[in-house]
Each structure stands twice: as C-alpha cells, then as structure tokens.
Amino acid sequence: MRIYETDIATPLLLGTAQYPSPKVLQNAIKAAGCEIVTVSLRRETAQGTGAGFWDVIRQTGAKILPNTAGCHTAREAITTAQMARDIFETDWIKLEVIGHADNLQPDVFELVHAARVLSADGFKVFPYMTDDLVVGEKLIEAGCKVLMPWGAPIGSGQGLRNPDALRAMRAHFPDIPLIVDAGIGRPSDAAAAMEIGMDAVLLNTAVAKAGDPVQMARAMAMAVRAGRTGYQAGPMERRDVAVPSTPVLGLAELV
C-alpha cells in the first residue's frame, strides 16, 4: 500500500487508547508489526499523560498519525490538526468530525469542508467517513488521497454492517487506498474487509479491550494478511447450487 508517497508494508493500523498499560500497548504494536498508530491529541491532553505517552509511542518505531477525535465542527478539527502538526512534527492527520453523539457518525458536510481547508494548508488528510460514494468523491476533490470508510460505529465491534457498500467503493475508487476504520470486533471481521478489496484496516477497541491485547493484535495481523492474500488470489464466486468436484465421466455403470 502506498499512501501520500509512503510505502506501507503492514495493512493493519492501531489506535492507542484504552490499553491496560503502556507496556501492553507497546507489546501489542510489536505483535501486530504495526507501522502506523493513531493518537488523539485531545484525549491524551485531557488525561494529562503528556510527553511520557508520546515517548512510549515513539519507542515503538511506528509512524504517528494524529487524529481529531472528539471534534464536532470543522473549525475544531482544523485547530486540533494544526496543534498536532506542531507537536508531532508531521503533516499527516486522521480527520474526524463527529455529527451524531450516539453512533459517532461523521458529519460529512463539516468533514469535507475541513478536508479542503487542511489539504490547502499542506496536510495529508486521512478522512474518517461513511461508506458513501458521493462523499468519497467530494473528499478526493478536496485533496484527500486516501479514504477511510467505517465498517460500523466506533467501538461497537459489529464488524462490516454494509459490505456491499464497501465493495461498491472498491469498484468506484480502484486507485484510491481504502482503509476500513471503526467497527471491527474480531479477526474474522478484519479478514472479511481485506477479502473484499480494502487496502488496510484501522482498529482500536477490539485489541485494547481484548482479554489478551497482545494475542489479539497478533491475531488481527494474521487476519488482515490472510484476507489480503485471499483477495489477490481471486476467490471463487458464490453459487446458488452445489457443483460436484469429482468428474462424472469415468464413473462405473451398474447394470
């Protein structure tokens, strides 16, 4: 996967919230072979973890993708992104603009506006979006070179609620990296996302809240690789009827 002129070998991105301890977080990132981790500037600042938390992340060697989690307007998101660029010295930003308090669905109008402003300001924007083709087109027009459609609401663990919409996105945007973001609960969900042609999966709660986060991170890494390999191999089409695998020719005739 190539995103904003950067080659990414591991199709699994991890969030860094809710882990039992910094050590568990570090071990989970290592077990997943994760190259990119997301960090919420607003969440960590509010919790007062400060520089110590950033040091924990930097020690993993993973590239930091700051996000604008918790922002509900384009103005909030733009300001948070600018602060994150100063702190982390990166122009990458995962853009979240939440529009619904219960299901954390993105406000796509504010999202597109913020993406346009940030792209013009030199940011490389990773937009968290719904699985909508028109929204995807508007985000690309705004300057985004990657799209991050949700699988299901954040933290729900419901898996892929609308796989047909994701397939449609893959067909409609054949040359745009697509990363399923949010809703993945099990390794089978991650594999399913990759099998339908997604380029990567971003998840957090499924690993952080597992009984053994490190083992779950390892399982998710294997799942995304298996799903990607299966997609590249060209899986057989589903059939409505049984088709025998043993040839009929050559069977004995009983008289």
Coordinates of N, CA and C in Angstrom, one line a residue:
M1 N 0.8 -1.2 0.0 CA 0.0 0.0 0.0 C 0.9 1.2 0.0
R2 N 0.5 2.2 -0.9 CA 1.3 3.4 -1.0 C 0.3 4.6 -0.7
I3 N 0.7 5.3 0.4 CA -0.2 6.5 0.8 C 0.6 7.7 0.9
Y4 N 0.3 8.7 0.1 CA 1.0 10.0 0.2 C 2.5 9.8 0.0
E5 N 2.8 9.1 -1.0 CA 4.3 8.9 -1.3 C 5.0 8.0 -0.3
T6 N 4.3 7.3 0.6 CA 4.9 6.5 1.6 C 4.4 5.1 1.4
D7 N 5.4 4.1 1.4 CA 5.0 2.7 1.2 C 4.8 2.1 2.6
I8 N 3.7 1.4 2.7 CA 3.3 0.8 4.0 C 3.2 -0.7 3.7
A9 N 4.0 -1.5 4.4 CA 4.0 -2.9 4.2 C 2.9 -3.7 5.0
T10 N 2.6 -3.2 6.2 CA 1.6 -3.9 7.0 C 0.2 -3.3 7.0
P11 N -0.8 -4.0 6.5 CA -2.1 -3.4 6.3 C -2.9 -3.4 7.6
L12 N -2.3 -3.1 8.7 CA -3.0 -3.0 10.0 C -2.5 -1.8 10.7
L13 N -3.5 -0.9 11.0 CA -3.2 0.3 11.8 C -3.9 0.2 13.1
L14 N -3.2 0.6 14.2 CA -3.8 0.5 15.5 C -4.0 1.9 16.2
G15 N -5.1 2.0 16.9 CA -5.3 3.1 17.8 C -4.6 2.8 19.1
T16 N -4.4 3.8 19.9 CA -3.6 3.7 21.1 C -4.3 4.0 22.4
A17 N -5.7 4.1 22.4 CA -6.4 4.4 23.6 C -6.9 3.1 24.3
Q18 N -7.2 3.2 25.6 CA -7.9 2.2 26.4 C -7.1 1.0 26.7
Y19 N -5.8 1.0 26.5 CA -5.0 -0.2 26.8 C -4.7 -0.3 28.3
P20 N -4.6 -1.5 28.9 CA -4.4 -1.6 30.3 C -3.2 -0.9 30.9
S21 N -2.1 -0.8 30.0 CA -0.9 -0.2 30.5 C 0.0 0.2 29.2
P22 N 0.9 1.2 29.4 CA 1.8 1.5 28.3 C 2.6 0.3 27.8
K23 N 3.0 -0.6 28.7 CA 3.7 -1.8 28.3 C 2.9 -2.7 27.4
V24 N 1.7 -2.9 27.8 CA 0.8 -3.7 26.9 C 0.6 -3.1 25.6
L25 N 0.4 -1.8 25.5 CA 0.3 -1.1 24.3 C 1.6 -1.3 23.4
Q26 N 2.7 -1.1 24.0 CA 4.0 -1.3 23.2 C 4.0 -2.8 22.7
N27 N 3.7 -3.7 23.5 CA 3.8 -5.1 23.1 C 2.8 -5.5 22.0
A28 N 1.6 -4.8 22.1 CA 0.6 -5.1 21.1 C 1.0 -4.5 19.7
I29 N 1.6 -3.3 19.7 CA 2.1 -2.7 18.5 C 3.2 -3.6 17.9
K30 N 4.0 -4.1 18.7 CA 5.1 -5.0 18.2 C 4.5 -6.3 17.7
A31 N 3.6 -6.9 18.4 CA 3.0 -8.2 18.0 C 2.3 -8.0 16.6
A32 N 1.7 -6.9 16.4 CA 0.9 -6.6 15.2 C 1.9 -6.3 14.0
G33 N 3.1 -6.0 14.3 CA 4.0 -5.5 13.3 C 3.5 -4.2 12.7
C34 N 2.9 -3.4 13.5 CA 2.2 -2.2 13.1 C 3.2 -1.1 12.8
E35 N 3.0 -0.4 11.6 CA 3.8 0.7 11.2 C 3.2 2.0 11.4
I36 N 1.9 2.1 11.6 CA 1.2 3.4 11.8 C 0.3 3.2 13.0
V37 N 0.3 4.2 14.0 CA -0.6 4.2 15.1 C -1.2 5.6 15.2
T38 N -2.5 5.6 15.6 CA -3.2 6.8 15.7 C -3.2 7.3 17.1
V39 N -3.1 8.6 17.3 CA -3.1 9.2 18.6 C -4.1 10.4 18.6
S40 N -4.9 10.4 19.6 CA -5.8 11.6 19.8 C -5.2 12.6 20.6
L41 N -4.9 13.8 20.1 CA -4.3 14.9 20.8 C -5.2 15.4 21.9
R42 N -6.5 15.5 21.6 CA -7.4 16.0 22.6 C -7.6 15.0 23.8
R43 N -7.7 13.7 23.5 CA -7.9 12.7 24.6 C -6.7 12.7 25.5
E44 N -5.5 12.6 24.9 CA -4.3 12.4 25.8 C -4.0 13.7 26.5
T45 N -4.3 14.9 25.9 CA -4.1 16.1 26.6 C -5.0 16.2 27.8
A46 N -6.3 15.8 27.6 CA -7.3 15.9 28.7 C -6.9 15.0 29.8
Q47 N -6.3 13.8 29.5 CA -5.9 12.9 30.6 C -4.6 13.3 31.3
G48 N -4.0 14.2 30.7 CA -2.7 14.7 31.4 C -1.6 13.8 31.2
T49 N -1.6 12.9 30.2 CA -0.4 11.9 30.1 C 0.8 12.6 29.5
G50 N 0.6 13.6 28.6 CA 1.7 14.4 28.2 C 2.8 13.7 27.5
A51 N 4.0 14.3 27.7 CA 5.2 13.8 27.0 C 5.5 12.3 27.2
G52 N 5.2 11.8 28.4 CA 5.5 10.4 28.7 C 4.8 9.5 27.8
F53 N 3.6 9.8 27.4 CA 2.8 9.0 26.5 C 3.5 9.0 25.1
W54 N 3.8 10.2 24.7 CA 4.5 10.3 23.4 C 5.7 9.5 23.3
D55 N 6.5 9.5 24.4 CA 7.7 8.7 24.4 C 7.5 7.3 24.2
V56 N 6.4 6.8 24.9 CA 6.0 5.4 24.8 C 5.7 5.0 23.3
I57 N 5.0 5.9 22.6 CA 4.7 5.7 21.2 C 5.9 5.7 20.4
R58 N 6.8 6.7 20.6 CA 8.0 6.8 19.7 C 8.9 5.6 19.9
Q59 N 8.9 5.0 21.1 CA 9.8 3.9 21.3 C 9.4 2.7 20.4
T60 N 8.2 2.6 20.0 CA 7.8 1.5 19.2 C 8.3 1.6 17.7
G61 N 8.7 2.8 17.3 CA 9.2 3.0 16.0 C 8.1 3.2 15.0
A62 N 6.8 3.2 15.4 CA 5.7 3.3 14.5 C 5.5 4.8 14.1
K63 N 5.0 5.0 12.9 CA 4.7 6.4 12.5 C 3.4 6.9 13.2
I64 N 3.5 8.1 13.7 CA 2.3 8.6 14.4 C 1.4 9.3 13.4
L65 N 0.1 8.9 13.5 CA -1.0 9.5 12.7 C -1.9 10.2 13.7
P66 N -1.7 11.5 14.0 CA -2.6 12.2 15.0 C -4.0 12.2 14.4
N67 N -5.0 12.3 15.3 CA -6.3 12.4 14.8 C -7.1 13.5 15.6
T68 N -8.2 13.8 15.0 CA -9.0 14.9 15.6 C -10.2 14.4 16.3
A69 N -10.1 13.2 17.0 CA -11.2 12.6 17.7 C -11.8 13.6 18.7
G70 N -13.1 13.6 18.8 CA -13.8 14.5 19.8 C -14.2 15.8 19.2
C71 N -13.8 16.1 17.9 CA -14.2 17.3 17.3 C -15.6 17.2 16.6
H72 N -16.4 18.2 16.8 CA -17.7 18.2 16.2 C -18.0 19.3 15.2
T73 N -17.0 20.1 14.9 CA -17.1 21.1 13.9 C -15.8 21.1 13.1
A74 N -15.9 21.6 11.8 CA -14.7 21.8 11.0 C -13.7 22.7 11.7
R75 N -14.2 23.8 12.3 CA -13.3 24.7 13.0 C -12.5 24.0 14.1
E76 N -13.2 23.2 14.9 CA -12.5 22.5 16.0 C -11.4 21.5 15.4
A77 N -11.8 20.8 14.3 CA -10.9 19.8 13.7 C -9.7 20.5 13.1
I78 N -9.9 21.6 12.5 CA -8.8 22.3 11.8 C -7.8 22.8 12.9
T79 N -8.3 23.4 13.9 CA -7.4 23.9 15.0 C -6.7 22.8 15.7
T80 N -7.4 21.6 15.9 CA -6.7 20.5 16.5 C -5.6 19.9 15.6
A81 N -5.9 19.9 14.3 CA -4.9 19.4 13.4 C -3.7 20.3 13.3
Q82 N -3.9 21.6 13.4 CA -2.7 22.5 13.4 C -1.9 22.3 14.6
M83 N -2.5 22.1 15.8 CA -1.8 21.9 17.0 C -1.0 20.6 16.9
A84 N -1.7 19.5 16.4 CA -1.0 18.2 16.3 C 0.2 18.3 15.4
R85 N 0.1 19.1 14.3 CA 1.3 19.3 13.4 C 2.5 19.9 14.2
D86 N 2.2 20.8 15.0 CA 3.3 21.5 15.8 C 3.9 20.5 16.8
I87 N 3.1 19.7 17.4 CA 3.5 18.8 18.5 C 4.3 17.6 17.9
F88 N 3.7 17.0 16.9 CA 4.3 15.7 16.4 C 5.2 15.9 15.2
E89 N 5.2 17.2 14.7 CA 6.1 17.5 13.5 C 5.7 16.6 12.3
T90 N 4.5 16.4 12.1 CA 4.0 15.6 10.9 C 2.8 16.4 10.3
D91 N 2.7 16.2 9.0 CA 1.6 16.8 8.3 C 0.5 15.8 8.0
W92 N 0.7 14.6 8.5 CA -0.4 13.6 8.4 C -1.4 13.9 9.5
I93 N -2.7 13.7 9.1 CA -3.8 13.9 10.1 C -5.0 13.0 9.8
K94 N -5.4 12.2 10.7 CA -6.7 11.5 10.6 C -7.8 12.4 11.0
L95 N -8.6 12.8 10.0 CA -9.6 13.8 10.2 C -11.0 13.2 10.6
E96 N -11.4 13.5 11.8 CA -12.7 13.1 12.4 C -13.5 14.3 12.7
V97 N -14.7 14.4 12.2 CA -15.6 15.4 12.6 C -17.0 14.7 12.9
I98 N -17.3 14.6 14.1 CA -18.4 13.8 14.6 C -19.7 14.6 14.5
G99 N -20.7 14.0 13.9 CA -22.0 14.7 13.7 C -23.1 14.1 14.6
H100 N -23.0 12.9 15.1 CA -24.1 12.3 15.9 C -23.5 11.7 17.2
A101 N -24.0 12.2 18.3 CA -23.5 11.9 19.6 C -23.6 10.4 20.0
D102 N -24.6 9.7 19.5 CA -24.9 8.3 19.9 C -24.1 7.3 19.0
N103 N -24.1 7.4 17.7 CA -23.4 6.4 16.9 C -22.1 7.0 16.4
L104 N -21.7 8.2 16.7 CA -20.4 8.8 16.3 C -20.3 8.8 14.8
Q105 N -21.4 8.9 14.1 CA -21.3 9.0 12.6 C -20.7 10.4 12.3
P106 N -19.8 10.4 11.2 CA -19.2 11.7 10.8 C -20.3 12.7 10.3
D107 N -20.0 13.9 10.5 CA -20.8 15.0 9.8 C -20.1 15.2 8.5
V108 N -20.6 14.7 7.4 CA -19.9 14.7 6.2 C -19.7 16.1 5.6
F109 N -20.6 17.0 5.9 CA -20.6 18.3 5.4 C -19.4 19.1 6.0
E110 N -19.3 19.0 7.3 CA -18.2 19.6 8.0 C -16.8 18.9 7.7
L111 N -16.9 17.6 7.5 CA -15.8 16.8 7.1 C -15.1 17.3 5.8
V112 N -16.0 17.4 4.8 CA -15.5 17.8 3.5 C -14.9 19.3 3.6
H113 N -15.5 20.1 4.3 CA -15.0 21.5 4.5 C -13.7 21.5 5.2
A114 N -13.6 20.7 6.2 CA -12.3 20.7 7.0 C -11.2 20.1 6.1
A115 N -11.5 19.0 5.3 CA -10.6 18.4 4.5 C -10.0 19.3 3.4
R116 N -10.9 20.2 2.9 CA -10.5 21.1 1.9 C -9.5 22.2 2.5
V117 N -9.9 22.7 3.6 CA -9.0 23.7 4.3 C -7.6 23.1 4.6
L118 N -7.7 21.9 5.2 CA -6.4 21.3 5.7 C -5.5 20.9 4.5
S119 N -6.1 20.4 3.4 CA -5.4 20.0 2.3 C -4.7 21.2 1.7
A120 N -5.4 22.3 1.6 CA -4.8 23.5 1.1 C -3.7 24.1 2.0
D121 N -3.7 23.7 3.2 CA -2.7 24.1 4.2 C -1.5 23.1 4.2
G122 N -1.5 22.2 3.3 CA -0.4 21.2 3.3 C -0.5 19.9 4.0
F123 N -1.7 19.7 4.6 CA -1.9 18.5 5.4 C -2.1 17.3 4.4
K124 N -1.7 16.1 4.9 CA -2.1 14.9 4.2 C -3.2 14.2 5.0
V125 N -4.4 14.4 4.5 CA -5.6 14.1 5.2 C -6.1 12.6 5.0
F126 N -6.4 12.0 6.2 CA -7.0 10.6 6.2 C -8.4 10.8 6.8
P127 N -9.4 10.9 5.9 CA -10.7 11.2 6.4 C -11.6 10.0 6.9
Y128 N -12.0 10.1 8.1 CA -13.0 9.1 8.6 C -14.4 9.4 8.1
M129 N -15.0 8.5 7.3 CA -16.2 8.9 6.6 C -17.2 7.7 6.6
T130 N -18.4 8.0 6.2 CA -19.3 6.9 5.9 C -19.0 6.2 4.6
D131 N -19.7 5.1 4.4 CA -19.4 4.3 3.1 C -20.3 4.9 2.0
D132 N -20.1 6.2 1.7 CA -20.9 6.9 0.7 C -20.0 7.3 -0.5
L133 N -20.4 6.9 -1.7 CA -19.6 7.2 -2.9 C -19.5 8.7 -3.2
V134 N -20.6 9.4 -3.0 CA -20.6 10.8 -3.3 C -19.7 11.6 -2.3
V135 N -19.8 11.2 -1.0 CA -18.9 11.8 0.0 C -17.4 11.5 -0.4
G136 N -17.2 10.3 -0.8 CA -15.8 9.9 -1.2 C -15.3 10.8 -2.4
E137 N -16.2 11.0 -3.3 CA -15.8 11.9 -4.5 C -15.5 13.3 -4.0
K138 N -16.3 13.8 -3.1 CA -16.1 15.2 -2.6 C -14.8 15.3 -1.8
L139 N -14.5 14.3 -1.1 CA -13.2 14.3 -0.3 C -12.0 14.2 -1.2
I140 N -12.1 13.5 -2.3 CA -11.0 13.4 -3.2 C -10.8 14.8 -3.9
E141 N -12.0 15.4 -4.3 CA -11.9 16.7 -4.9 C -11.3 17.7 -3.9
A142 N -11.5 17.5 -2.6 CA -11.0 18.4 -1.6 C -9.5 18.2 -1.4
G143 N -8.9 17.1 -2.0 CA -7.5 16.9 -1.9 C -7.0 15.7 -1.2
C144 N -8.0 14.9 -0.7 CA -7.6 13.6 0.0 C -7.2 12.6 -1.0
K145 N -6.1 11.8 -0.6 CA -5.6 10.7 -1.5 C -5.8 9.4 -0.9
V146 N -6.6 9.3 0.2 CA -7.0 8.1 0.9 C -8.3 8.3 1.5
L147 N -9.1 7.2 1.6 CA -10.5 7.3 2.2 C -10.6 6.2 3.3
M148 N -11.3 6.6 4.3 CA -11.4 5.7 5.5 C -12.9 5.5 5.8
P149 N -13.6 4.6 5.1 CA -15.0 4.4 5.4 C -15.1 3.5 6.6
W150 N -16.2 3.8 7.4 CA -16.4 2.9 8.6 C -17.0 1.6 8.2
G151 N -16.7 0.6 9.1 CA -17.3 -0.7 8.9 C -18.6 -0.8 9.7
A152 N -18.6 -0.1 10.9 CA -19.7 0.0 11.8 C -19.4 1.1 12.8
P153 N -20.3 1.6 13.6 CA -20.0 2.6 14.6 C -18.7 2.4 15.4
I154 N -18.0 3.4 15.8 CA -16.8 3.3 16.6 C -17.0 2.5 17.9
G155 N -16.2 1.6 18.1 CA -16.2 0.8 19.4 C -17.3 -0.2 19.5
S156 N -18.1 -0.4 18.4 CA -19.3 -1.3 18.5 C -18.9 -2.8 18.3
G157 N -17.8 -3.0 17.6 CA -17.4 -4.4 17.4 C -18.4 -5.2 16.5
Q158 N -19.3 -4.5 15.7 CA -20.3 -5.1 14.9 C -19.8 -5.7 13.6
G159 N -18.5 -5.4 13.3 CA -18.0 -5.9 12.0 C -18.4 -5.1 10.8
L160 N -18.6 -5.6 9.7 CA -19.0 -4.9 8.5 C -20.5 -4.9 8.3
R161 N -21.1 -3.8 8.7 CA -22.6 -3.7 8.6 C -23.1 -3.7 7.2
N162 N -22.3 -3.1 6.3 CA -22.7 -3.0 4.9 C -21.6 -3.3 3.9
P163 N -21.2 -4.6 3.8 CA -20.1 -5.0 2.9 C -20.4 -4.6 1.5
D164 N -21.7 -4.6 1.0 CA -21.9 -4.3 -0.3 C -21.5 -2.9 -0.7
A165 N -21.7 -1.9 0.3 CA -21.3 -0.6 0.1 C -19.8 -0.5 0.0
L166 N -19.1 -1.3 0.8 CA -17.6 -1.2 0.7 C -17.1 -1.8 -0.6
R167 N -17.8 -2.9 -1.1 CA -17.5 -3.4 -2.4 C -17.7 -2.3 -3.5
A168 N -18.8 -1.6 -3.4 CA -19.0 -0.6 -4.4 C -18.0 0.5 -4.3
M169 N -17.5 0.9 -3.1 CA -16.4 1.8 -3.0 C -15.1 1.3 -3.7
R170 N -14.8 0.0 -3.5 CA -13.6 -0.5 -4.1 C -13.7 -0.4 -5.6
A171 N -14.9 -0.8 -6.2 CA -15.1 -0.7 -7.6 C -15.1 0.7 -8.1
H172 N -15.6 1.7 -7.4 CA -15.7 3.0 -7.8 C -14.4 3.8 -7.7
F173 N -13.6 3.4 -6.7 CA -12.3 4.1 -6.5 C -11.2 3.1 -6.6
P174 N -10.9 2.5 -7.8 CA -9.9 1.4 -7.9 C -8.5 1.8 -7.6
D175 N -8.2 3.1 -7.7 CA -6.8 3.5 -7.5 C -6.6 4.3 -6.2
I176 N -7.6 4.4 -5.4 CA -7.5 5.1 -4.1 C -7.4 4.2 -3.0
P177 N -6.4 4.3 -2.1 CA -6.2 3.4 -0.9 C -7.5 3.6 0.0
L178 N -8.1 2.4 0.3 CA -9.3 2.4 1.2 C -8.9 1.6 2.5
I179 N -9.1 2.3 3.6 CA -8.9 1.7 4.9 C -10.1 1.7 5.7
V180 N -10.6 0.5 6.1 CA -11.8 0.4 6.9 C -11.4 0.8 8.3
D181 N -12.2 1.8 8.8 CA -11.9 2.4 10.1 C -13.2 2.3 10.9
A182 N -13.1 1.6 12.1 CA -14.2 1.6 13.1 C -15.1 0.4 12.9
G183 N -15.5 -0.3 14.0 CA -16.4 -1.3 14.0 C -15.9 -2.7 13.9
I184 N -14.6 -2.9 13.6 CA -14.0 -4.2 13.6 C -13.9 -4.8 15.0
G185 N -14.5 -6.0 15.2 CA -14.5 -6.6 16.5 C -13.7 -7.9 16.7
R186 N -13.6 -8.6 15.6 CA -12.9 -9.9 15.6 C -12.0 -10.1 14.4
P187 N -11.0 -11.0 14.5 CA -10.1 -11.2 13.3 C -10.9 -11.6 12.1
S188 N -12.0 -12.3 12.2 CA -12.8 -12.6 11.0 C -13.4 -11.4 10.3
D189 N -13.7 -10.3 11.1 CA -14.1 -9.1 10.5 C -13.0 -8.4 9.7
A190 N -11.8 -8.4 10.3 CA -10.7 -7.8 9.6 C -10.4 -8.6 8.3
A191 N -10.4 -9.9 8.4 CA -10.2 -10.7 7.2 C -11.2 -10.4 6.1
A192 N -12.5 -10.3 6.5 CA -13.6 -10.0 5.6 C -13.4 -8.7 4.9
A193 N -12.9 -7.7 5.6 CA -12.7 -6.4 5.0 C -11.6 -6.5 3.9
M194 N -10.6 -7.2 4.2 CA -9.5 -7.3 3.2 C -9.9 -8.2 2.0
E195 N -10.7 -9.2 2.3 CA -11.2 -10.1 1.2 C -12.0 -9.4 0.1
I196 N -12.7 -8.3 0.5 CA -13.5 -7.6 -0.5 C -12.7 -6.4 -1.1
G197 N -11.4 -6.4 -0.8 CA -10.5 -5.5 -1.5 C -10.0 -4.2 -0.8
M198 N -10.3 -4.1 0.5 CA -9.8 -3.0 1.2 C -8.3 -3.1 1.3
D199 N -7.6 -2.0 1.4 CA -6.1 -2.0 1.4 C -5.6 -2.1 2.8
A200 N -6.4 -1.8 3.9 CA -5.9 -1.9 5.2 C -7.1 -1.8 6.2
V201 N -6.8 -2.0 7.4 CA -7.8 -1.9 8.5 C -7.2 -1.1 9.7
L202 N -8.0 -0.2 10.2 CA -7.7 0.5 11.4 C -8.6 0.1 12.5
L203 N -8.1 -0.3 13.6 CA -8.9 -0.7 14.8 C -8.2 -0.3 16.1
N204 N -9.0 -0.3 17.1 CA -8.5 0.1 18.4 C -9.1 -0.8 19.5
T205 N -10.4 -0.6 19.7 CA -11.1 -1.3 20.9 C -11.0 -2.8 20.8
A206 N -11.1 -3.4 19.7 CA -11.0 -4.8 19.5 C -9.7 -5.4 20.1
V207 N -8.7 -4.7 20.0 CA -7.4 -5.1 20.6 C -7.3 -4.7 22.0
A208 N -7.5 -3.4 22.3 CA -7.2 -2.8 23.6 C -8.1 -3.4 24.7
K209 N -9.3 -3.8 24.3 CA -10.3 -4.4 25.3 C -10.4 -5.9 25.3
A210 N -9.5 -6.5 24.5 CA -9.5 -8.0 24.5 C -8.9 -8.5 25.8
G211 N -9.3 -9.8 26.1 CA -8.7 -10.4 27.3 C -7.2 -10.4 27.3
D212 N -6.6 -10.6 26.1 CA -5.2 -10.6 26.0 C -4.9 -9.7 24.7
P213 N -4.7 -8.4 24.9 CA -4.5 -7.5 23.8 C -3.3 -7.9 22.9
V214 N -2.3 -8.4 23.4 CA -1.1 -8.7 22.6 C -1.5 -9.9 21.7
Q215 N -2.1 -10.9 22.2 CA -2.5 -12.0 21.4 C -3.5 -11.6 20.3
M216 N -4.4 -10.7 20.7 CA -5.4 -10.3 19.7 C -4.8 -9.4 18.6
A217 N -3.8 -8.6 19.0 CA -3.1 -7.8 18.0 C -2.4 -8.8 17.0
R218 N -1.8 -9.9 17.5 CA -1.1 -10.8 16.6 C -2.2 -11.5 15.7
A219 N -3.4 -11.8 16.3 CA -4.4 -12.5 15.5 C -4.9 -11.5 14.4
M220 N -5.1 -10.3 14.7 CA -5.6 -9.3 13.7 C -4.6 -9.1 12.6
A221 N -3.3 -9.2 12.9 CA -2.2 -9.0 11.9 C -2.3 -10.2 10.9
M222 N -2.5 -11.4 11.5 CA -2.6 -12.6 10.6 C -3.8 -12.5 9.8
A223 N -4.9 -12.0 10.4 CA -6.2 -12.0 9.7 C -6.1 -11.0 8.5
V224 N -5.6 -9.9 8.6 CA -5.5 -8.9 7.5 C -4.6 -9.4 6.4
R225 N -3.6 -10.1 6.8 CA -2.7 -10.7 5.7 C -3.4 -11.8 5.0
A226 N -4.1 -12.7 5.7 CA -4.8 -13.8 5.1 C -5.9 -13.2 4.1
G227 N -6.6 -12.2 4.6 CA -7.7 -11.6 3.8 C -7.1 -11.0 2.5
R228 N -6.0 -10.3 2.7 CA -5.4 -9.6 1.5 C -4.9 -10.6 0.5
T229 N -4.3 -11.7 1.0 CA -3.8 -12.7 0.1 C -4.9 -13.4 -0.6
G230 N -6.0 -13.7 0.1 CA -7.2 -14.3 -0.5 C -7.8 -13.4 -1.6
Y231 N -7.8 -12.1 -1.4 CA -8.3 -11.2 -2.4 C -7.4 -11.2 -3.6
Q232 N -6.1 -11.2 -3.4 CA -5.2 -11.2 -4.5 C -5.2 -12.5 -5.3
A233 N -5.6 -13.6 -4.6 CA -5.6 -14.9 -5.3 C -6.8 -15.0 -6.2
G234 N -7.9 -14.2 -6.0 CA -9.1 -14.3 -6.8 C -10.0 -15.4 -6.3
P235 N -10.8 -15.1 -5.3 CA -11.6 -16.1 -4.7 C -12.7 -16.5 -5.7
M236 N -13.2 -17.8 -5.6 CA -14.3 -18.2 -6.4 C -15.6 -17.5 -6.2
E237 N -16.4 -17.4 -7.2 CA -17.7 -16.8 -7.0 C -18.7 -17.7 -6.2
R238 N -19.6 -17.1 -5.4 CA -20.6 -17.9 -4.7 C -21.6 -18.4 -5.7
R239 N -22.1 -19.6 -5.4 CA -23.1 -20.3 -6.3 C -24.3 -20.6 -5.5
D240 N -25.4 -20.6 -6.3 CA -26.7 -20.9 -5.7 C -27.0 -22.4 -5.6
V241 N -26.2 -23.2 -6.3 CA -26.4 -24.7 -6.3 C -25.1 -25.4 -6.1
A242 N -25.2 -26.6 -5.7 CA -24.0 -27.4 -5.5 C -23.4 -27.8 -6.8
V243 N -22.1 -27.9 -6.9 CA -21.4 -28.3 -8.1 C -20.4 -29.4 -7.7
P244 N -20.5 -30.6 -8.2 CA -19.6 -31.7 -7.8 C -18.2 -31.4 -8.2
S245 N -17.3 -31.7 -7.3 CA -15.9 -31.5 -7.6 C -15.3 -32.7 -8.2
T246 N -16.0 -33.9 -8.1 CA -15.5 -35.1 -8.7 C -16.1 -35.2 -10.1
P247 N -15.3 -35.5 -11.2 CA -15.9 -35.5 -12.5 C -16.9 -36.7 -12.7
V248 N -17.9 -36.5 -13.5 CA -18.9 -37.5 -13.8 C -18.4 -38.5 -14.8
L249 N -17.6 -38.1 -15.7 CA -17.0 -39.0 -16.7 C -16.1 -40.0 -16.0
G250 N -16.3 -41.3 -16.5 CA -15.4 -42.3 -15.9 C -16.1 -43.1 -14.8
L251 N -17.3 -42.7 -14.4 CA -18.0 -43.4 -13.3 C -18.4 -44.8 -13.8
A252 N -18.4 -45.8 -13.0 CA -18.8 -47.1 -13.4 C -20.3 -47.1 -13.6
E253 N -20.7 -47.9 -14.6 CA -22.1 -48.1 -14.9 C -22.6 -49.5 -14.3
L254 N -23.6 -49.5 -13.5 CA -24.1 -50.7 -12.9 C -25.3 -51.2 -13.7
V255 N -25.2 -52.4 -14.1 CA -26.3 -53.0 -14.9 C -26.9 -54.3 -14.3

